[in-house]
Amino acid sequence: QELIEEDETPVRWFRVNTILSNVEEVLKSLSTLEKVDTIEEIKPGKLYHDIHVPFLFGIHPSERITSSFIYKTGKIIIQDRASCFPATILCPKPGDKVIDTCSAPGNKTTHAASFLKNMPNSIYAFERDPERAKILEKMVKKAGADRSIMINTRDFLATDPLDKKYEKITGFIVDPSCSGSGIFGRAHEDDHNENDNENEHENEKETDQKDIYRLHKLSEFQYKIVKHALSYPAARKLVYSTCSIHAIENEKVVIKLLQDPEVQKQGWSVAPKDTVLPKWERRGWPEVFQEAGYDEVMAKKLADGCVRTLPKIDGGIGFFAVCFERTLNGSKFED
Ligand code: SAM
């Protein structure tokens, strides 16, 4: 595992929480900052408006945004740009019903709630860890999303997809525990929920073997939880994401799902590039799909359906996202 060591976040990203505020109000309170057009120009005193995620802005990490009124009142939410990809890709509309399978601390859940315009009871947010569920509850309250998000402190894998209360669930965010290998510094500690303590006295070889074993276990779990979500009868669109840079937690999970006979029977496929952050250039790794037996054209198509970010180089954490979609009775999620 190549965990990138402590370093400063190159950009501090925050999104306007459209449940409690709007761009106009936020820009007014940041009127001393000068707008710039590229990430490279972000310096103290500058403000960048992102082109990939709506309502997302970047500032220099030295800005004291956490002591501002707009931050303290939940009008803006500090969230890494890549972490905003899943809700942006899912893009649920008011009236849709969504499940977030792995919710705490609640960045992606509250982001999804803003797309749903905070419609009552529109998101089931699962979190199996009671302590983390408390953090989720706090975040949901602060974001003003408590009427739309229903917190379920339980294991998503123990849910019954045929339960009547889930019969209208069309969209999923699946952001399970991962190795966190795309994360650097301490700022994002909460985002991946892997707290393995390395034993300093182990020799390197043992640590390597332990890491490989751990990655395999994580990959198994990630496949299992996405597969469970895909089995919900009304599901039409699902975004799977990790803050890992390893293919085994990313493209290889996608391949295993695509090659699963049950998933195939359900009619799932990887959504094409033009519907998944089309302007974002860094995509999945085609060679991993080719190694799994896909021809060059198909491997490129599938890899293009995936989005990757590199830690620091892309202005934040290393991340992976892919969107699965299926047509039910001729209608897609967006219809
Ligand atoms: N999506 C969150 C966000 O953006 O703030 C981060 C989620 S973190 C990567 C994964 C979370 O999933 C952890 O809080 C973990 O406790 C929870 N989790 C893991 N397995 C789960 C399961 N089977 N059911 C529900 N929650 C689970």
Short mmCIF file of C-alpha atoms in Angstrom, two decimals, residues 34-276:
data_model
loop_
_atom_site.label_atom_id
_atom_site.label_comp_id
_atom_site.label_asym_id
_atom_site.label_seq_id
_atom_site.Cartn_x
_atom_site.Cartn_y
_atom_site.Cartn_z
CA GLU A 34 -10.41 37.45 -6.44
CA LYS A 35 -11.74 34.93 -8.96
CA VAL A 36 -9.27 32.88 -11.00
CA ASP A 37 -9.87 30.56 -13.95
CA THR A 38 -7.51 27.66 -13.23
CA ILE A 39 -6.46 25.54 -10.25
CA GLU A 40 -2.84 26.50 -10.84
CA GLU A 41 -3.72 30.12 -10.08
CA ILE A 42 -5.12 29.31 -6.62
CA LYS A 43 -3.01 31.36 -4.21
CA PRO A 44 -3.91 33.14 -0.96
CA GLY A 45 -6.70 35.62 -1.70
CA LYS A 46 -7.97 33.74 -4.81
CA LEU A 47 -11.15 31.80 -5.50
CA TYR A 48 -11.67 29.16 -8.19
CA HIS A 49 -15.11 27.99 -9.40
CA ASP A 50 -14.90 24.34 -10.49
CA ILE A 51 -16.06 23.24 -13.93
CA HIS A 52 -16.81 19.60 -13.06
CA VAL A 53 -18.91 19.79 -9.88
CA PRO A 54 -21.66 22.40 -9.67
CA PHE A 55 -21.47 24.82 -6.71
CA LEU A 56 -17.91 23.74 -5.87
CA PHE A 57 -15.10 26.22 -5.17
CA GLY A 58 -11.38 25.94 -4.47
CA ILE A 59 -9.29 28.21 -2.28
CA HIS A 60 -5.77 28.21 -0.89
CA PRO A 61 -5.46 25.99 2.23
CA SER A 62 -4.13 28.96 4.21
CA GLU A 63 -7.54 30.72 4.02
CA ARG A 64 -9.24 30.56 7.41
CA ILE A 65 -12.54 29.38 5.98
CA THR A 66 -13.42 27.21 9.01
CA SER A 67 -13.80 30.28 11.21
CA SER A 68 -16.21 31.93 8.77
CA PHE A 69 -19.95 32.36 9.43
CA ILE A 70 -20.86 30.50 6.23
CA TYR A 71 -18.87 27.46 7.35
CA LYS A 72 -20.07 27.47 10.96
CA THR A 73 -23.70 27.65 9.87
CA GLY A 74 -23.45 24.83 7.31
CA LYS A 75 -23.96 27.12 4.32
CA ILE A 76 -20.75 25.76 2.86
CA ILE A 77 -19.35 22.24 3.35
CA ILE A 78 -15.66 21.46 3.05
CA GLN A 79 -15.40 18.43 0.82
CA ASP A 80 -12.66 17.24 -1.47
CA ARG A 81 -13.54 17.66 -5.14
CA ALA A 82 -13.25 13.96 -5.95
CA SER A 83 -15.48 13.11 -2.99
CA CYS A 84 -18.15 15.26 -4.69
CA PHE A 85 -18.04 13.08 -7.83
CA PRO A 86 -20.47 10.32 -6.72
CA ALA A 87 -23.51 12.53 -6.04
CA THR A 88 -22.68 14.62 -9.12
CA ILE A 89 -22.59 11.48 -11.29
CA LEU A 90 -25.73 9.99 -9.71
CA CYS A 91 -27.44 13.38 -10.11
CA PRO A 92 -30.74 12.35 -8.48
CA LYS A 93 -33.80 14.51 -9.16
CA PRO A 94 -36.49 15.56 -6.66
CA GLY A 95 -38.88 12.62 -6.45
CA ASP A 96 -36.16 9.98 -6.80
CA LYS A 97 -35.48 7.63 -3.88
CA VAL A 98 -31.87 6.83 -3.05
CA ILE A 99 -29.86 4.56 -0.75
CA ASP A 100 -26.41 5.48 0.49
CA THR A 101 -25.08 2.13 1.67
CA CYS A 102 -22.02 3.40 3.61
CA SER A 103 -22.77 6.90 4.80
CA ALA A 104 -20.67 8.21 7.69
CA PRO A 105 -19.45 10.89 8.09
CA GLY A 106 -22.06 11.94 5.52
CA ASN A 107 -20.31 14.04 2.88
CA LYS A 108 -21.80 12.20 -0.07
CA THR A 109 -25.18 11.63 1.57
CA THR A 110 -25.72 15.32 2.30
CA HIS A 111 -24.45 16.18 -1.17
CA ALA A 112 -27.03 13.82 -2.68
CA ALA A 113 -29.71 15.44 -0.49
CA SER A 114 -28.92 18.79 -2.08
CA PHE A 115 -29.56 17.35 -5.56
CA LEU A 116 -32.87 15.98 -4.26
CA LYS A 117 -33.73 19.50 -3.08
CA ASN A 118 -34.09 18.10 0.44
CA MET A 119 -37.35 16.33 -0.46
CA PRO A 120 -38.73 14.58 2.64
CA ASN A 121 -37.67 10.97 3.22
CA SER A 122 -35.78 10.65 -0.03
CA ILE A 123 -32.54 8.98 1.17
CA TYR A 124 -31.97 5.92 3.32
CA ALA A 125 -28.48 6.37 4.81
CA PHE A 126 -26.96 3.17 6.16
CA GLU A 127 -24.05 3.15 8.60
CA ARG A 128 -23.19 0.04 10.55
CA ASP A 129 -20.83 1.64 13.09
CA PRO A 130 -22.88 3.29 15.88
CA GLU A 131 -20.13 5.79 16.77
CA ARG A 132 -19.78 6.88 13.16
CA ALA A 133 -23.56 7.01 12.83
CA LYS A 134 -23.53 9.70 15.55
CA ILE A 135 -21.10 11.76 13.46
CA LEU A 136 -23.36 11.21 10.45
CA GLU A 137 -26.35 12.43 12.43
CA LYS A 138 -24.50 15.62 13.42
CA MET A 139 -23.43 16.29 9.85
CA VAL A 140 -26.93 15.69 8.48
CA LYS A 141 -28.35 18.17 11.04
CA LYS A 142 -25.68 20.77 10.31
CA ALA A 143 -26.37 20.46 6.57
CA GLY A 144 -30.10 21.00 7.21
CA ALA A 145 -30.83 17.66 5.53
CA ASP A 146 -32.52 15.83 8.41
CA ARG A 147 -35.94 15.79 6.80
CA SER A 148 -34.69 14.10 3.64
CA ILE A 149 -32.13 11.68 5.10
CA MET A 150 -33.31 8.70 7.14
CA ILE A 151 -30.37 7.29 9.09
CA ASN A 152 -30.30 3.52 9.59
CA THR A 153 -27.62 2.39 12.01
CA ARG A 154 -27.23 -1.10 10.65
CA ASP A 155 -25.38 -3.31 8.21
CA PHE A 156 -26.58 -2.64 4.67
CA LEU A 157 -25.74 -6.25 3.76
CA ALA A 158 -28.45 -7.39 6.19
CA THR A 159 -31.20 -5.53 4.29
CA ASP A 160 -33.80 -7.36 2.22
CA PRO A 161 -33.94 -5.93 -1.33
CA LEU A 162 -37.52 -7.22 -1.61
CA ASP A 163 -38.71 -5.30 1.45
CA LYS A 164 -41.68 -3.16 0.33
CA LYS A 165 -40.20 -0.01 1.82
CA TYR A 166 -37.38 -0.13 -0.74
CA GLU A 167 -39.57 -0.77 -3.77
CA LYS A 168 -39.12 2.77 -5.14
CA ILE A 169 -35.36 2.97 -4.63
CA THR A 170 -33.83 3.78 -8.01
CA GLY A 171 -30.42 5.25 -7.15
CA PHE A 172 -27.46 4.09 -5.05
CA ILE A 173 -24.27 5.54 -3.69
CA VAL A 174 -21.87 2.79 -2.64
CA ASP A 175 -18.72 4.19 -1.05
CA PRO A 176 -17.53 1.33 1.15
CA SER A 177 -14.55 1.02 3.46
CA CYS A 178 -11.35 0.86 1.42
CA SER A 179 -7.58 0.92 1.90
CA GLY A 180 -7.59 4.72 1.72
CA SER A 181 -4.41 4.55 -0.35
CA GLY A 182 -5.38 7.74 -2.23
CA ILE A 183 -5.54 9.75 0.95
CA PHE A 184 -2.68 11.89 2.20
CA GLY A 185 -2.30 13.98 5.34
CA ARG A 186 -4.61 13.79 8.32
CA ALA A 187 -7.35 16.03 6.97
CA HIS A 188 -9.21 13.17 5.30
CA GLU A 189 -8.77 10.61 8.03
CA ASP A 190 -12.50 10.20 8.52
CA ASP A 191 -13.21 9.52 4.92
CA HIS A 192 -12.22 5.91 4.53
CA ASN A 193 -12.61 4.16 7.88
CA GLU A 194 -9.63 1.89 7.85
CA ASN A 195 -7.73 2.03 11.11
CA ASP A 196 -5.23 -0.77 10.82
CA ASN A 197 -2.32 -0.18 13.16
CA GLU A 198 0.91 -1.16 11.52
CA ASN A 199 3.24 -3.12 13.80
CA GLU A 200 6.55 -1.30 13.57
CA HIS A 201 8.55 -4.42 14.43
CA GLU A 202 7.28 -6.57 11.61
CA ASN A 203 9.71 -7.12 8.80
CA GLU A 204 8.82 -5.60 5.44
CA LYS A 205 7.93 -8.88 3.76
CA GLU A 206 5.34 -9.76 6.36
CA THR A 207 3.85 -6.29 6.07
CA ASP A 208 3.65 -6.66 2.28
CA GLN A 209 1.86 -9.98 2.64
CA LYS A 210 -0.48 -8.53 5.23
CA ASP A 211 -1.28 -5.63 2.89
CA ILE A 212 -1.96 -7.93 -0.06
CA TYR A 213 -4.25 -10.06 2.09
CA ARG A 214 -6.00 -6.95 3.40
CA LEU A 215 -6.54 -5.60 -0.13
CA HIS A 216 -8.04 -8.92 -1.22
CA LYS A 217 -10.39 -8.92 1.77
CA LEU A 218 -11.44 -5.33 1.05
CA SER A 219 -11.98 -6.11 -2.63
CA GLU A 220 -14.18 -9.11 -1.74
CA PHE A 221 -16.26 -6.95 0.60
CA GLN A 222 -16.57 -4.15 -1.98
CA TYR A 223 -17.79 -6.59 -4.64
CA LYS A 224 -20.27 -8.12 -2.19
CA ILE A 225 -21.81 -4.82 -1.09
CA VAL A 226 -22.16 -3.46 -4.65
CA LYS A 227 -23.69 -6.76 -5.78
CA HIS A 228 -26.22 -6.59 -2.94
CA ALA A 229 -27.20 -3.05 -3.97
CA LEU A 230 -27.48 -4.04 -7.64
CA SER A 231 -30.02 -6.71 -6.66
CA TYR A 232 -32.63 -4.13 -5.57
CA PRO A 233 -35.49 -4.61 -8.05
CA ALA A 234 -36.14 -0.95 -8.95
CA ALA A 235 -32.47 0.13 -8.96
CA ARG A 236 -31.47 1.82 -12.19
CA LYS A 237 -28.30 3.75 -11.41
CA LEU A 238 -25.50 3.05 -8.94
CA VAL A 239 -22.26 4.90 -8.34
CA TYR A 240 -19.44 2.89 -6.78
CA SER A 241 -16.44 4.78 -5.42
CA THR A 242 -13.30 4.39 -3.32
CA CYS A 243 -10.48 6.62 -2.16
CA SER A 244 -8.05 3.91 -3.21
CA ILE A 245 -5.55 3.99 -6.05
CA HIS A 246 -5.36 0.17 -6.35
CA ALA A 247 -6.94 -1.60 -9.34
CA ILE A 248 -7.96 -4.47 -7.06
CA GLU A 249 -10.41 -2.18 -5.24
CA ASN A 250 -11.44 -0.36 -8.41
CA GLU A 251 -11.40 -1.72 -11.99
CA LYS A 252 -11.09 -5.33 -10.75
CA VAL A 253 -14.25 -4.97 -8.63
CA VAL A 254 -16.04 -3.61 -11.72
CA ILE A 255 -14.82 -6.57 -13.82
CA LYS A 256 -15.93 -9.11 -11.23
CA LEU A 257 -19.40 -7.55 -11.17
CA LEU A 258 -19.66 -7.36 -14.98
CA GLN A 259 -18.69 -11.03 -15.21
CA ASP A 260 -21.11 -12.14 -12.49
CA PRO A 261 -23.98 -14.12 -14.13
CA GLU A 262 -26.59 -12.71 -11.72
CA VAL A 263 -25.51 -9.13 -12.36
CA GLN A 264 -25.54 -9.82 -16.12
CA LYS A 265 -29.05 -11.27 -15.87
CA GLN A 266 -30.22 -8.13 -14.08
CA GLY A 267 -29.14 -6.11 -17.12
CA TRP A 268 -26.45 -3.89 -15.57
CA SER A 269 -23.72 -2.23 -17.62
CA VAL A 270 -21.09 0.47 -17.10
CA ALA A 271 -22.46 3.90 -18.02
CA PRO A 272 -20.64 5.54 -20.95
CA LYS A 273 -18.13 8.35 -20.58
CA ASP A 274 -20.45 11.01 -21.99
CA THR A 275 -22.76 10.60 -18.96
CA VAL A 276 -20.01 10.40 -16.33
#
